[in-house]
Amino acid sequence: MPSGRRHLIRSLVKSPIARFLAIGFVTLVILTLGTNILATQAANREALAEAQTINEVLATSVVNPALPSGMAMGLVKGNAGSLDRFDRIIAGRLDLDSLKRTYIWSEQGVVVYSDRTELIGRDFGLTPEQQRVFDEGGTGQLVEGDPSTTAPALTAGTDNIVQIFTRIEAPNGTKLLFEGYYSLDGIEQRRQQIYEPFNFITVGALVLLLLLVAPILVVLTRQVKVAAFERERLLRGGLEASDAERRRIARDLHDGVVQDLAGTSFSIAAAAREPDLSPNVKTSLMSANQAIRDTLKSLRALLAEIHPPEIHADRLAAALADLTAPASALGIQASISVEGAETATDQQAALVWRVAQEAVRNALRHAQASTIAVTVRSDGKVLVLEVVDDGIGFAADAAPASDRYGLRGMTSLVKDSGGRLRVDSAAGEGTAVRLEVAVDE
């Protein structure tokens, strides 16, 4: 993948606006799907409830009033005159687009009236649900495909229907069951009519919320970025001021005390070479000269800590040697090995130096080591630093507070630079600090 595309992807992943919009989109999809399921179920129930209401209205307001006691008995007995009179009374009153077929059942399961005259008088029996409504009253339903649906002859010529039946009762107490076959297509249309406004309100509200919140988030993000930039500017200014002060102190020490001590060392060395000096005096002068030289090394190491030198990859070995210079005065044998560091950038070399500085400083101050080995190597892809000592080591939870602070600082520095830092140590087993950072191609 090209680096430009990778950078764009990283920018989008880190952008709070992109994250908000992504989370908002996922939330919108989840809520929309959940709302669709719940709304569909609710709309189906409502559409079927409306169909039941229509059937009840037809049963109680159209069919039942057209059935006086004598006519109801005539229908049950199959009287042709009663059937003809009833058909003329309700003719046209049951013409609804969603109503595909009508039946009136006797308690024995006989069709006493239907818009399909060839089925009148036939005994098909009642389904358990129809029998329940006959016994308890009210309204029931059977959806096409239900294993308890009625005989195929009753549903012949109809597709995708629901059967809804309501008990009616003539003035003389004769109980009948009015049944209508309603098209599920019509119910589905009604379901859509119920569902779509609700879906529009739900999804529209969520989309509107995203549209309203996104500009606010953009403004807030810009304000945060401005504040972060200002904070970074102030921090950078403070660091630059501190760096300038450290440079001044280091310059004054180098041009003053260090030069004076160096001159004193040369003078003492010259005086020690006088031929007429006694051996005791010459020995004292040489000891004093060595002490001054050791002090100079310590001062130069201190100057490097006060103001680190500008580190370049080709001068990394010399800079690391300066770091370990104080080791000899403490009786510690220090070794430096640098191979392949030329492929690293100056920024990576500076990172290696800073980590090595902290590791060597801790080893000199706390490790009680006899040897310190600083190794830098690179295979062209990864730059590796290892600082190993044979000191007393430490347990991770028992490290001195100053060491823990230094370790946290190193870890943060390495993480910000895209590298990996590992510190291995145990009581009595020395310490090994390992840094790995990818070499920029």
XYZ file of C-alpha atoms in Angstrom:
441
model
C 0.000 0.000 0.000
C 1.466 3.424 -0.927
C 2.676 5.523 2.010
C 0.285 8.351 1.081
C -2.700 6.048 1.342
C -1.437 4.642 4.659
C -1.056 8.181 5.980
C -4.594 9.034 4.868
C -5.978 5.912 6.581
C -4.099 6.720 9.796
C -5.402 10.297 9.695
C -8.974 9.105 9.266
C -8.622 6.556 12.085
C -7.229 9.195 14.441
C -9.774 11.858 13.459
C -12.473 12.203 16.141
C -14.916 13.416 13.490
C -14.350 10.314 11.369
C -14.711 8.123 14.459
C -17.941 9.863 15.444
C -19.394 9.528 11.964
C -18.359 5.860 11.765
C -19.857 5.082 15.172
C -22.941 7.108 14.275
C -23.339 5.229 10.993
C -22.987 1.839 12.686
C -25.444 2.922 15.383
C -27.839 4.172 12.712
C -27.660 0.846 10.866
C -28.206 -1.171 14.055
C -31.078 1.022 15.218
C -32.611 1.007 11.748
C -32.486 -2.786 11.547
C -33.841 -3.159 15.072
C -36.523 -0.568 14.418
C -37.465 -2.273 11.163
C -37.936 -5.599 12.918
C -39.936 -4.138 15.806
C -41.930 -1.802 13.567
C -42.690 -4.613 11.115
C -43.985 -6.795 13.908
C -46.038 -3.930 15.327
C -47.391 -3.010 11.885
C -48.316 -6.641 11.172
C -50.202 -6.847 14.442
C -51.920 -3.554 13.732
C -52.839 -4.533 10.169
C -54.270 -7.881 11.332
C -56.097 -6.104 14.140
C -57.661 -3.777 11.563
C -58.729 -6.772 9.471
C -60.278 -8.333 12.587
C -62.061 -5.064 13.317
C -63.447 -4.972 9.771
C -64.682 -8.559 10.133
C -66.323 -7.780 13.469
C -68.016 -4.698 12.011
C -69.323 -6.712 9.053
C -70.521 -9.500 11.374
C -72.272 -7.273 13.899
C -73.440 -4.387 11.676
C -74.198 -6.064 8.350
C -74.739 -9.808 8.738
C -76.292 -10.100 12.199
C -79.036 -7.454 11.651
C -79.991 -9.282 8.408
C -80.674 -12.508 10.327
C -84.006 -12.447 12.129
C -84.791 -15.580 14.103
C -86.778 -17.268 11.382
C -84.196 -16.606 8.690
C -81.361 -17.876 10.895
C -83.243 -21.133 11.502
C -83.989 -21.372 7.788
C -80.325 -21.017 6.879
C -79.346 -23.710 9.393
C -82.025 -26.045 7.971
C -80.970 -25.273 4.380
C -84.244 -23.572 3.415
C -83.867 -22.211 -0.126
C -86.252 -19.320 0.475
C -84.389 -18.139 3.565
C -81.115 -18.391 1.687
C -82.491 -16.358 -1.249
C -83.922 -13.620 0.975
C -80.691 -13.350 2.996
C -78.610 -13.147 -0.171
C -80.752 -10.290 -1.517
C -80.501 -8.391 1.798
C -76.705 -8.409 2.048
C -76.048 -8.211 -1.687
C -73.445 -5.510 -2.272
C -72.853 -4.903 1.419
C -69.855 -7.228 1.577
C -68.077 -5.881 -1.494
C -64.664 -4.920 -0.141
C -61.375 -5.044 -2.038
C -59.605 -6.861 0.768
C -62.479 -9.351 1.382
C -62.001 -12.238 -1.034
C -64.528 -14.803 0.270
C -67.284 -15.134 2.869
C -68.721 -18.098 4.793
C -71.360 -18.463 7.455
C -71.034 -21.629 9.523
C -73.454 -23.515 11.699
C -72.360 -24.933 15.014
C -72.155 -28.366 13.372
C -69.543 -27.179 10.847
C -71.929 -26.881 7.901
C -71.612 -23.992 5.439
C -75.059 -22.323 5.588
C -74.086 -19.372 3.354
C -71.179 -18.479 1.046
C -70.411 -16.411 -2.006
C -69.504 -19.787 -3.512
C -72.971 -21.296 -3.774
C -71.665 -24.777 -4.668
C -70.278 -25.121 -1.119
C -73.530 -24.219 0.672
C -74.874 -27.147 2.657
C -71.602 -29.070 2.749
C -70.241 -30.281 6.062
C -66.528 -29.493 6.441
C -66.393 -29.437 10.219
C -64.813 -26.715 12.346
C -61.150 -26.237 13.102
C -60.146 -26.139 16.797
C -59.792 -22.364 16.618
C -63.201 -21.941 15.009
C -64.725 -24.226 17.648
C -63.108 -22.131 20.387
C -64.614 -18.920 19.008
C -67.964 -20.677 18.678
C -67.811 -21.660 22.338
C -66.260 -18.516 23.830
C -67.331 -15.818 21.388
C -65.176 -13.033 20.020
C -62.959 -13.227 16.936
C -60.203 -15.574 15.789
C -57.959 -16.021 12.818
C -56.096 -18.635 10.774
C -53.242 -17.698 8.462
C -52.790 -19.593 5.211
C -50.313 -22.408 5.718
C -51.349 -23.026 9.317
C -51.606 -26.826 9.853
C -55.031 -26.328 11.417
C -56.535 -24.525 8.390
C -59.795 -25.692 6.859
C -60.373 -28.064 3.941
C -58.646 -27.235 0.619
C -61.997 -26.913 -1.116
C -62.741 -23.851 0.984
C -59.539 -22.067 0.017
C -59.459 -23.118 -3.640
C -58.837 -20.141 -5.907
C -57.361 -17.997 -3.165
C -53.722 -17.262 -2.477
C -51.968 -15.500 0.353
C -55.002 -15.015 2.593
C -55.878 -14.931 6.273
C -59.161 -16.351 7.612
C -60.908 -14.226 10.234
C -64.119 -15.402 11.904
C -66.512 -13.811 14.375
C -69.406 -15.416 16.240
C -72.852 -13.904 15.708
C -76.115 -14.771 17.425
C -79.672 -14.454 16.100
C -82.445 -13.053 18.354
C -83.678 -16.616 19.044
C -80.192 -17.641 20.285
C -79.066 -19.450 17.156
C -75.282 -19.180 17.022
C -73.469 -18.824 13.707
C -69.911 -18.051 12.675
C -69.268 -15.346 10.109
C -65.923 -15.898 8.337
C -64.103 -13.685 5.852
C -61.040 -14.449 3.771
C -58.840 -11.347 3.617
C -55.948 -10.825 1.229
C -52.568 -10.686 2.936
C -51.462 -8.443 0.097
C -53.970 -5.882 1.222
C -52.843 -6.340 4.818
C -49.230 -5.917 3.677
C -50.134 -2.665 1.953
C -51.788 -1.481 5.121
C -48.734 -2.583 7.086
C -46.546 -0.472 4.829
C -48.852 2.488 5.332
C -48.519 2.087 9.091
C -44.804 1.349 9.084
C -43.368 3.873 6.637
C -44.221 7.067 8.586
C -42.880 5.488 11.766
C -39.696 4.401 9.972
C -39.258 7.845 8.459
C -39.609 9.485 11.860
C -37.126 7.117 13.509
C -34.450 7.098 10.816
C -34.984 10.751 9.970
C -34.527 11.752 13.608
C -31.260 9.828 13.830
C -29.946 11.292 10.587
C -30.965 14.768 11.729
C -29.167 14.182 15.029
C -25.981 13.230 13.170
C -26.275 16.280 10.922
C -26.758 18.559 13.922
C -24.023 17.055 16.078
C -21.372 16.712 13.339
C -20.850 20.520 12.882
C -20.703 20.947 16.657
C -18.091 18.204 16.839
C -16.126 19.857 14.029
C -16.066 23.146 15.953
C -15.108 21.464 19.217
C -12.395 19.435 17.496
C -10.924 22.573 15.976
C -10.957 24.273 19.367
C -9.222 21.284 20.939
C -6.626 21.266 18.156
C -6.025 24.991 18.593
C -5.663 24.535 22.355
C -3.335 21.570 21.835
C -1.271 23.554 19.336
C -1.026 26.452 21.768
C -0.043 24.132 24.602
C 2.549 22.501 22.374
C 3.855 25.935 21.400
C 4.206 26.939 25.041
C 5.891 23.650 25.897
C 8.224 24.034 22.963
C 9.016 27.565 24.059
C 9.716 26.359 27.594
C 11.936 23.575 26.304
C 13.796 25.971 24.050
C 14.313 28.389 26.952
C 15.504 25.542 29.158
C 17.767 24.281 26.389
C 19.212 27.757 25.934
C 19.893 28.022 29.661
C 21.559 24.604 29.710
C 23.699 25.624 26.747
C 24.784 28.774 28.587
C 25.681 26.841 31.723
C 27.534 24.190 29.721
C 29.396 26.875 27.730
C 30.392 28.734 30.885
C 31.631 25.545 32.511
C 33.537 24.510 29.381
C 35.104 27.899 28.779
C 35.805 28.502 32.454
C 36.294 25.637 34.886
C 37.115 22.951 32.300
C 39.726 25.121 30.571
C 41.249 26.150 33.887
C 41.505 22.544 35.009
C 42.972 21.514 31.671
C 45.594 24.273 31.947
C 46.365 23.277 35.528
C 46.769 19.660 34.404
C 49.247 20.647 31.702
C 51.188 22.829 34.168
C 51.399 20.077 36.759
C 52.461 17.564 34.108
C 55.186 19.935 32.930
C 56.356 20.553 36.496
C 56.462 16.819 37.185
C 58.942 16.423 34.317
C 61.521 18.736 35.941
C 64.729 16.686 36.458
C 65.685 18.167 39.796
C 62.462 17.093 41.574
C 62.636 14.450 44.236
C 60.793 11.181 43.491
C 58.227 11.819 46.234
C 57.332 15.247 44.873
C 57.183 13.882 41.311
C 54.861 11.089 42.450
C 52.600 13.565 44.247
C 52.455 15.795 41.194
C 51.565 12.855 38.917
C 48.813 11.742 41.319
C 47.424 15.277 41.411
C 47.525 15.438 37.614
C 45.634 12.131 37.322
C 42.998 13.359 39.789
C 42.529 16.503 37.722
C 42.216 14.426 34.536
C 39.564 12.225 36.201
C 37.753 15.360 37.306
C 37.880 16.652 33.729
C 36.302 13.426 32.477
C 33.530 13.711 35.060
C 32.958 17.344 34.134
C 32.748 16.504 30.436
C 30.233 13.743 31.227
C 28.276 16.242 33.334
C 28.343 18.725 30.451
C 26.931 16.032 28.165
C 24.049 15.485 30.607
C 23.404 19.194 31.061
C 23.415 19.818 27.325
C 23.572 16.682 25.151
C 25.634 17.104 22.025
C 24.076 17.061 18.583
C 24.045 13.366 17.705
C 24.766 12.216 14.179
C 24.679 8.598 13.049
C 28.317 8.651 11.916
C 29.441 10.037 15.301
C 27.301 7.780 17.476
C 30.226 5.634 18.650
C 32.156 8.673 19.916
C 29.071 10.037 21.704
C 28.482 6.689 23.423
C 32.134 6.556 24.452
C 31.704 9.922 26.188
C 28.717 8.481 28.066
C 30.744 5.612 29.471
C 33.844 7.718 30.222
C 33.052 8.054 33.970
C 33.010 4.244 34.317
C 36.794 3.912 34.531
C 36.960 6.300 37.504
C 34.509 3.976 39.314
C 36.510 0.882 38.507
C 33.951 -0.348 35.966
C 35.051 -1.838 32.665
C 32.952 -0.352 29.845
C 32.884 -1.525 26.223
C 31.333 0.076 23.151
C 30.413 -1.714 19.914
C 28.682 0.063 17.018
C 28.017 -1.690 13.682
C 25.752 -0.636 10.825
C 24.468 2.527 12.499
C 25.252 4.541 9.375
C 21.874 3.519 7.894
C 20.007 5.222 10.759
C 18.769 8.793 10.673
C 20.109 11.437 13.032
C 16.783 11.346 14.903
C 17.107 7.597 15.451
C 20.737 8.006 16.516
C 19.641 10.646 19.014
C 16.988 8.247 20.364
C 19.631 5.534 20.793
C 21.893 7.985 22.610
C 19.145 9.161 24.984
C 18.122 5.608 25.915
C 21.771 4.619 26.339
C 22.349 7.699 28.499
C 19.575 6.730 30.913
C 20.608 3.053 30.990
C 24.315 3.817 31.543
C 23.549 6.427 34.181
C 21.389 3.962 36.133
C 24.086 1.299 35.847
C 26.801 3.635 37.125
C 24.719 4.924 40.019
C 22.860 1.861 41.253
C 23.976 -1.382 39.616
C 27.275 -1.910 41.505
C 28.454 -3.543 38.283
C 31.950 -4.507 37.242
C 31.236 -4.410 33.493
C 28.915 -2.441 31.201
C 28.516 -3.371 27.552
C 26.872 -0.967 25.094
C 26.115 -2.549 21.705
C 24.491 -0.941 18.660
C 23.843 -2.905 15.481
C 21.598 -2.666 12.443
C 20.645 -5.009 9.628
C 19.356 -2.159 7.473
C 15.780 -2.672 8.676
C 15.931 -2.534 12.472
C 18.322 -0.564 14.666
C 19.038 -2.322 17.966
C 20.623 -0.946 21.136
C 21.564 -3.170 24.071
C 22.982 -1.941 27.375
C 23.933 -4.860 29.612
C 25.552 -4.792 33.062
C 26.457 -7.536 35.527
C 25.301 -5.607 38.582
C 22.877 -6.449 41.366
C 19.799 -6.014 39.191
C 16.367 -5.271 40.604
C 12.835 -6.593 40.722
C 10.376 -4.538 38.662
C 8.320 -3.607 41.727
C 11.392 -2.880 43.853
C 13.233 -0.459 41.580
C 14.246 2.870 43.139
C 11.765 5.666 42.563
C 14.269 7.588 40.417
C 14.811 4.501 38.256
C 11.094 3.948 37.824
C 10.680 7.538 36.710
C 13.563 7.162 34.272
C 12.139 3.905 32.908
C 8.743 5.514 32.393
C 10.387 8.420 30.619
C 12.379 6.085 28.349
C 9.283 4.003 27.590
C 7.259 7.090 26.686
C 10.060 8.499 24.539
C 10.541 5.235 22.640
C 6.779 4.753 22.145
C 6.390 8.256 20.741
C 9.235 7.499 18.325
C 7.605 4.282 17.097
C 10.131 1.942 18.720
C 10.004 -0.841 21.300
C 11.792 -0.886 24.650
C 12.373 -3.909 26.854
C 14.040 -3.983 30.274
C 14.994 -7.380 31.726
C 16.295 -7.523 35.262
C 16.119 -9.635 38.394
C 17.733 -9.345 41.791
C 21.343 -10.518 41.563
C 21.236 -11.134 37.796
C 22.145 -7.772 36.292
C 20.097 -5.654 33.913
C 19.631 -5.655 30.135
C 17.988 -2.742 28.303
C 17.039 -3.417 24.664
C 15.748 -0.841 22.196
C 14.444 -1.669 18.726
C 13.452 0.953 16.191
C 12.682 0.510 12.500
C 15.179 2.143 10.174
C 13.546 4.584 7.754
C 13.918 3.381 4.218
